[in-house]
C-alpha positions in Angstrom: 151.1 -96.6 87.9 153.7 -94.9 89.3 155.8 -96.1 92.4 153.2 -94.4 95.0 150.6 -95.4 93.2 152.0 -99.2 93.6 152.3 -98.5 97.5 149.1 -97.3 98.3 147.6 -100.2 96.5 150.0 -102.2 98.3 148.8 -100.7 101.5 145.4 -101.6 100.9 145.7 -104.9 99.4 147.8 -105.8 102.9 145.1 -103.7 104.7 142.0 -105.7 103.6 143.7 -108.7 101.8 142.0 -108.3 98.6 142.7 -109.0 94.8 145.6 -106.0 93.6 143.8 -105.4 90.8 140.6 -104.8 92.8 142.4 -102.3 95.0 143.9 -100.5 92.3 140.1 -99.8 91.0 138.7 -98.8 93.9 142.0 -96.7 94.6 141.6 -95.1 91.6 137.6 -94.3 91.9 138.3 -92.8 95.3 141.1 -90.5 93.7 143.5 -92.7 95.0 142.2 -91.8 98.6 143.9 -95.1 100.9 141.4 -93.9 103.6 138.6 -93.5 101.2 139.2 -96.6 99.3 139.8 -98.6 103.3 136.1 -97.3 104.1 134.4 -98.3 100.9 135.5 -102.0 101.1 135.5 -102.6 104.7 131.5 -101.5 104.4 129.2 -101.2 101.5 128.8 -97.3 101.5 125.5 -98.4 98.7 123.5 -99.6 101.7 122.0 -96.6 103.9 122.4 -98.7 107.0 126.6 -99.7 106.3 126.9 -95.8 105.5 125.6 -95.1 109.2 127.1 -97.6 111.2 130.0 -96.6 109.5 129.4 -92.5 110.8 128.6 -94.1 114.0 131.7 -96.2 114.1 133.8 -93.4 113.2 131.8 -91.0 115.8 131.7 -93.8 118.7 135.9 -94.3 118.1 136.7 -90.3 117.8 134.5 -89.6 121.4 136.0 -92.8 123.4 139.5 -91.5 122.3 138.7 -88.2 123.9 137.4 -89.9 126.8 140.6 -92.1 127.0 142.7 -88.9 126.5 140.6 -87.0 129.2 141.0 -89.6 131.6 144.7 -90.4 131.3 144.9 -86.5 132.9 144.3 -88.0 136.2 145.3 -91.3 135.4 148.5 -91.2 134.3 149.0 -95.1 133.9 147.3 -95.9 130.8 145.2 -99.1 130.2 147.0 -102.8 128.8 145.3 -103.9 126.0 145.8 -107.4 125.6 143.8 -109.7 122.2 143.7 -113.8 122.0 145.5 -115.4 118.6 143.5 -114.6 115.4 144.2 -114.3 112.3 145.3 -111.4 111.1 142.8 -110.8 107.8 140.2 -110.5 110.6 141.3 -107.8 113.4 138.2 -105.8 114.1 137.8 -102.2 113.1 141.7 -101.9 111.4 140.5 -100.1 108.7 138.5 -97.2 110.5 140.5 -97.0 113.8 143.3 -96.3 110.6 141.0 -93.2 109.1 141.0 -91.6 112.6 144.4 -89.6 112.0 143.4 -85.9 113.4 142.5 -87.7 117.0 145.6 -86.5 119.4 146.6 -87.7 122.4 148.2 -90.2 124.9 145.6 -93.2 124.2 146.4 -92.6 120.0 149.0 -90.9 118.6 149.1 -89.4 115.2 150.7 -92.3 112.6 152.5 -90.2 110.2 152.8 -91.1 106.6 155.6 -92.7 105.2 158.5 -91.5 104.4 159.1 -89.4 101.7 159.2 -91.4 98.5 163.0 -91.8 96.9 165.1 -91.5 99.2 167.5 -94.6 98.5 168.7 -95.3 102.2 167.8 -98.2 104.6 166.2 -96.4 107.1 165.7 -99.6 108.7 169.6 -100.4 109.9 169.5 -97.0 110.4 166.4 -97.3 112.9 168.4 -99.9 114.4 172.0 -98.4 114.8 170.4 -95.4 117.0 168.6 -98.1 119.6 172.2 -99.7 119.4 173.7 -96.0 120.0 171.5 -95.2 122.6 170.9 -98.1 125.0 173.1 -100.5 126.3 170.6 -103.9 126.4 169.2 -104.1 122.9 167.3 -107.1 121.7 169.0 -109.3 118.4 166.5 -107.0 115.9 166.1 -108.7 112.8 168.4 -106.1 110.2 165.3 -106.4 107.3 162.3 -106.5 106.8 159.1 -106.9 108.5 158.9 -110.0 105.9 162.6 -111.0 106.0 161.8 -111.3 110.3 158.7 -113.9 109.4 160.6 -115.8 107.1 163.1 -115.8 109.4 161.1 -117.0 112.6 159.8 -119.5 110.3 163.0 -120.8 109.2 163.6 -121.4 112.5 160.8 -122.5 114.1 160.1 -119.6 116.4 157.5 -117.6 117.1 158.2 -113.7 115.9 157.8 -110.6 118.5 157.1 -107.4 117.0 157.3 -103.8 118.2 156.4 -101.0 117.1 158.1 -97.9 117.8 156.5 -94.3 117.5 158.8 -91.9 118.0 156.4 -89.1 119.3 154.3 -90.8 121.6 155.8 -89.7 125.3 155.7 -92.9 126.6 157.9 -94.3 124.1 161.7 -93.8 125.9 160.4 -94.9 128.5 158.8 -98.0 127.4 162.6 -98.9 125.3 164.2 -97.7 128.9 162.6 -100.1 130.9 161.4 -102.7 129.4 162.4 -103.4 125.2 165.7 -102.0 126.3 166.5 -103.8 129.3 169.1 -106.7 130.0 165.9 -108.6 130.8 164.5 -108.3 128.2 167.2 -109.1 126.2 168.4 -111.4 127.2 164.5 -113.4 127.1 163.8 -112.4 123.5 167.5 -113.5 122.1 167.5 -116.9 123.8 162.9 -117.6 122.8 162.2 -115.6 119.6 162.7 -114.1 116.8 162.3 -109.8 117.7 161.9 -107.0 115.0 160.9 -103.9 115.2 160.0 -100.7 113.1 159.6 -97.3 112.9 156.0 -96.6 111.6 157.5 -93.6 110.3 158.7 -95.7 107.8 156.7 -97.4 105.3 157.1 -101.0 105.9 156.5 -100.2 109.4 153.3 -98.3 109.1 151.8 -101.2 107.0 152.5 -103.6 109.3 150.7 -101.1 112.0 147.8 -101.1 109.4 147.9 -104.5 109.4 148.3 -105.5 113.0 145.9 -102.8 114.0 148.0 -101.1 116.4 146.0 -98.0 117.4 147.9 -97.1 120.6 151.4 -96.9 121.5 154.5 -98.0 122.7 152.6 -100.8 120.9 154.3 -105.2 120.9 153.2 -108.5 119.9 153.5 -112.0 119.5 152.9 -113.5 116.3 153.2 -116.2 114.5 155.1 -117.4 111.5 153.0 -119.3 108.6 153.9 -122.6 107.6 154.7 -121.9 104.1 155.8 -118.6 102.4 152.4 -117.8 100.8 150.4 -118.2 104.3 149.8 -115.5 106.5 151.0 -114.7 110.1 148.3 -114.7 112.9 148.2 -112.4 115.7 149.4 -114.7 119.6 149.3 -111.8 121.9 149.3 -108.1 122.0 150.0 -105.0 123.9 150.1 -101.4 123.9 151.0 -98.5 126.3 153.3 -98.7 129.5 154.6 -102.4 130.7 157.3 -103.6 132.8 159.7 -105.9 131.5 159.5 -108.8 134.1 155.4 -108.6 133.5 155.8 -108.7 129.8 158.6 -111.6 129.6 155.8 -113.1 132.0 152.9 -112.7 130.0 155.3 -113.7 126.5 156.1 -116.7 128.1 152.8 -117.6 129.3 151.2 -117.7 125.3 154.5 -119.0 124.1 153.6 -121.8 126.7 150.4 -122.5 125.6 151.5 -122.3 122.2 154.2 -124.4 123.1 153.2 -127.6 120.9 152.3 -125.6 118.1 156.0 -124.4 117.8 158.0 -127.7 119.2 155.6 -129.0 115.8 157.1 -126.2 113.7 160.4 -127.2 114.8 159.9 -130.4 114.1 158.9 -129.6 110.6 161.7 -126.6 110.2 164.0 -129.4 111.3 162.3 -132.0 108.5 163.1 -129.5 106.2 166.3 -129.1 107.2 167.1 -132.6 107.3 165.6 -132.7 104.1 167.6 -130.5 102.5 170.6 -131.4 104.0 169.8 -135.1 101.6 169.0 -133.2 98.5 172.4 -130.9 99.2 174.1 -133.7 99.7 172.0 -135.7 96.8 172.8 -132.9 94.6 176.6 -132.6 96.1 177.2 -136.1 94.9 175.4 -135.8 91.5 177.5 -132.7 90.9 180.8 -134.4 92.1 179.5 -137.9 90.1 178.8 -135.1 86.8 182.1 -133.6 87.3 184.3 -137.1 87.7 182.0 -137.9 83.8 183.3 -134.1 82.5 186.6 -135.1 83.8 186.6 -138.7 82.5 185.3 -137.5 78.8 187.9 -134.8 79.1 190.7 -136.9 79.3 189.6 -139.0 76.5 189.3 -136.4 74.0 192.7 -135.2 75.4 194.1 -138.7 74.8 192.0 -138.9 71.5 192.9 -135.3 70.4 197.1 -136.9 71.7 196.6 -139.4 69.0 195.3 -137.5 66.5 198.5 -134.9 66.8 201.0 -138.0 67.0 199.1 -138.8 63.7 199.2 -135.6 62.3 203.0 -135.2 63.4 203.8 -138.9 62.3 202.2 -138.2 58.7 204.3 -134.9 58.7 207.5 -136.2 59.6 207.3 -139.0 56.8 206.1 -136.5 54.3 209.3 -134.5 54.8 211.3 -137.4 54.3 209.6 -138.2 51.2 210.5 -134.4 50.4 213.6 -134.6 51.1 214.7 -137.8 49.4 212.3 -136.9 47.2 214.7 -133.5 46.6 217.9 -135.7 47.4 217.2 -137.5 44.4 216.4 -134.7 42.3 219.8 -133.1 43.4 221.2 -136.6 42.4 219.8 -136.2 39.1 221.1 -132.8 38.5 224.1 -133.3 39.1 224.1 -136.5 37.1 223.1 -134.4 34.3 225.4 -131.3 35.0 228.0 -134.4 35.2 227.3 -135.4 31.7 227.0 -132.0 30.2 230.1 -131.0 31.3 232.0 -134.0 29.9 230.2 -133.7 26.5 231.4 -130.3 26.7 234.9 -131.4 27.6 237.2 -131.0 24.1 238.5 -134.2 22.9 241.3 -135.4 24.4 244.4 -134.9 21.9 245.5 -138.2 19.8 248.6 -139.6 19.0 249.3 -137.6 16.2 249.4 -134.6 17.3 252.8 -132.8 18.2 254.1 -133.9 21.8 255.4 -129.8 22.6 251.7 -129.3 22.4 250.7 -132.1 24.9 250.9 -131.5 28.7 249.2 -134.6 30.2 247.7 -133.1 33.9 247.4 -135.1 37.0 244.9 -133.6 40.0 245.4 -135.0 42.9 242.0 -135.3 44.9 241.6 -135.4 48.6 241.4 -139.1 49.9 244.3 -139.9 48.0 242.9 -140.4 44.4 243.8 -139.3 41.5 242.7 -137.8 37.9 244.6 -138.3 35.0 244.5 -136.8 31.4 246.1 -135.0 28.5 245.2 -131.2 27.3 246.9 -129.3 24.5 249.0 -126.6 26.2 246.8 -123.9 24.7 243.8 -125.5 26.3 242.6 -122.8 29.4 243.4 -123.4 32.7 239.0 -123.8 33.4 238.9 -127.2 31.0 240.9 -128.8 33.4 238.4 -127.3 36.6 235.7 -128.7 34.3 237.4 -132.4 33.9 237.8 -132.6 37.7 233.9 -131.4 38.0 233.1 -133.9 35.6 233.9 -137.0 37.5 232.3 -138.1 40.7 235.9 -139.4 42.4 237.2 -136.3 43.6 235.0 -136.3 46.8 230.9 -136.3 48.9 231.3 -132.9 48.3 229.5 -132.6 44.9 230.1 -130.7 41.6 229.3 -127.4 42.7 231.7 -127.0 45.5 233.8 -125.0 46.0 238.1 -125.7 45.4 240.7 -124.1 43.8 243.5 -126.4 42.0 247.7 -125.5 43.6 251.1 -126.8 43.1 253.2 -128.4 44.7 255.0 -126.8 47.7 258.6 -126.7 46.8 261.1 -126.3 49.8 261.8 -122.7 50.4 259.1 -121.2 48.1 255.5 -120.7 48.3 252.7 -122.7 47.1 250.8 -121.6 44.0 247.4 -120.7 43.7 245.7 -121.1 40.2 242.3 -118.9 40.6 242.5 -117.5 36.2 240.2 -120.2 34.7 241.3 -118.2 31.5 244.9 -118.8 31.9 246.2 -121.2 29.4 248.7 -124.7 30.6 251.5 -123.2 28.8 251.1 -119.7 30.5 251.3 -121.8 33.9 255.0 -122.7 33.3 255.1 -126.0 34.5 256.3 -128.2 31.6 254.6 -131.0 30.0 253.6 -132.7 33.0 251.3 -131.0 35.0 250.8 -132.0 38.7 247.9 -129.9 40.4 246.5 -130.2 44.0 242.6 -130.4 45.1 241.7 -127.4 47.6 238.9 -127.5 48.5 237.5 -123.7 50.2 237.2 -126.0 53.8 239.9 -127.2 53.9 242.1 -123.8 53.3 239.8 -121.8 56.2 241.4 -124.9 58.4 244.8 -123.9 57.2 244.4 -120.9 58.1 243.3 -121.2 61.5 246.0 -124.2 62.1 248.7 -121.5 61.1 247.1 -118.5 62.9 247.3 -121.2 66.4 251.0 -122.3 65.5 251.6 -118.5 64.8 250.4 -117.8 68.3 252.3 -120.8 69.8 255.4 -119.6 68.2 255.0 -116.1 69.5 254.4 -117.2 73.2 
């Protein structure tokens, strides 16, 4: 079922109040002819008397319309039409009158078909905007569909005023100018009712005209909105033809006062519903706030547990790092001891007293902290043996067995100190005799001496 067929089903349902499936089935049987379907559903076509009744009703309605058109040539003022309150489903002759599309004249104008399907634009807003452009005083019509207007009136606890606009009718401009779009009508409607207007050339207003059996134009009605969204509106007052604004206000006011009890009852109901809604919203808000507090408390507890977990993990990690550092220190210390033991074992034995005195040198090494190491070596021994001897002792400082150092001779006044870095030369080749005094000088102390000497030279130059 395409969109146009769905709209035809909806129109039939609104006019005769039937089930959509039944409407679709009958429309299909009648070749999707809306008028034929409505006629078939209004009377039983299988009964000869009913068929004759349909033909007679159509003929009488047509002749009455023609007579009314002829009489209006002599009477410029149209007859006013009123209808008492009632349910819209019970309006008589709605379907039959809809079938007389060929009748033209002042009393009945041609109801044009809905706007071209598929045109996506807000025709209701365009229609209301055109009224506001053409007239100074325009009632506050609901800017939405008829269904929206009914819902708005129900929520406000007000009656619904409906104006159906027929742009082709010659009395329409005058009716707008002298009645609907006057200051009197605007103030009255804005203060006492919910108002809706629609152009019958548009889909929504066309359906409303079918439901309200709007046969002649201009057309206005006063409706009672249903008490629930699933209910139906009831017609309290309807009028077609030219009407003065003051007279229309008097009529409307009369029907409003007669229905004041129902309006007040609806207003009280709306008030109770509003209060209940406010209470429910307040309870919902309090519930949401309680949920938010609970969520915040749970989130805070989770954050606290997470912080404690992270702190425990950090403490465990620090403990692991400290234990690993200690193990590494112990490993290095053990390696240092093993290295020292290996170097001690690799040192040549100290010359005995049997060696000739001129073949032996007594070597003393002064360490940075004032301590000294002494040992006897053969003069033919390489200088590297003395380095290994120094490394094999733990008393020369905290720099470790692998620290970089240099053995130097004591500075003699007028002569620079000598550094002995070539570890392959023999002790004899050093030319220091048989009693050799060497000083321990680390790489760190060398850099400090150089920087201090540079500072002294800078200060001297200044």
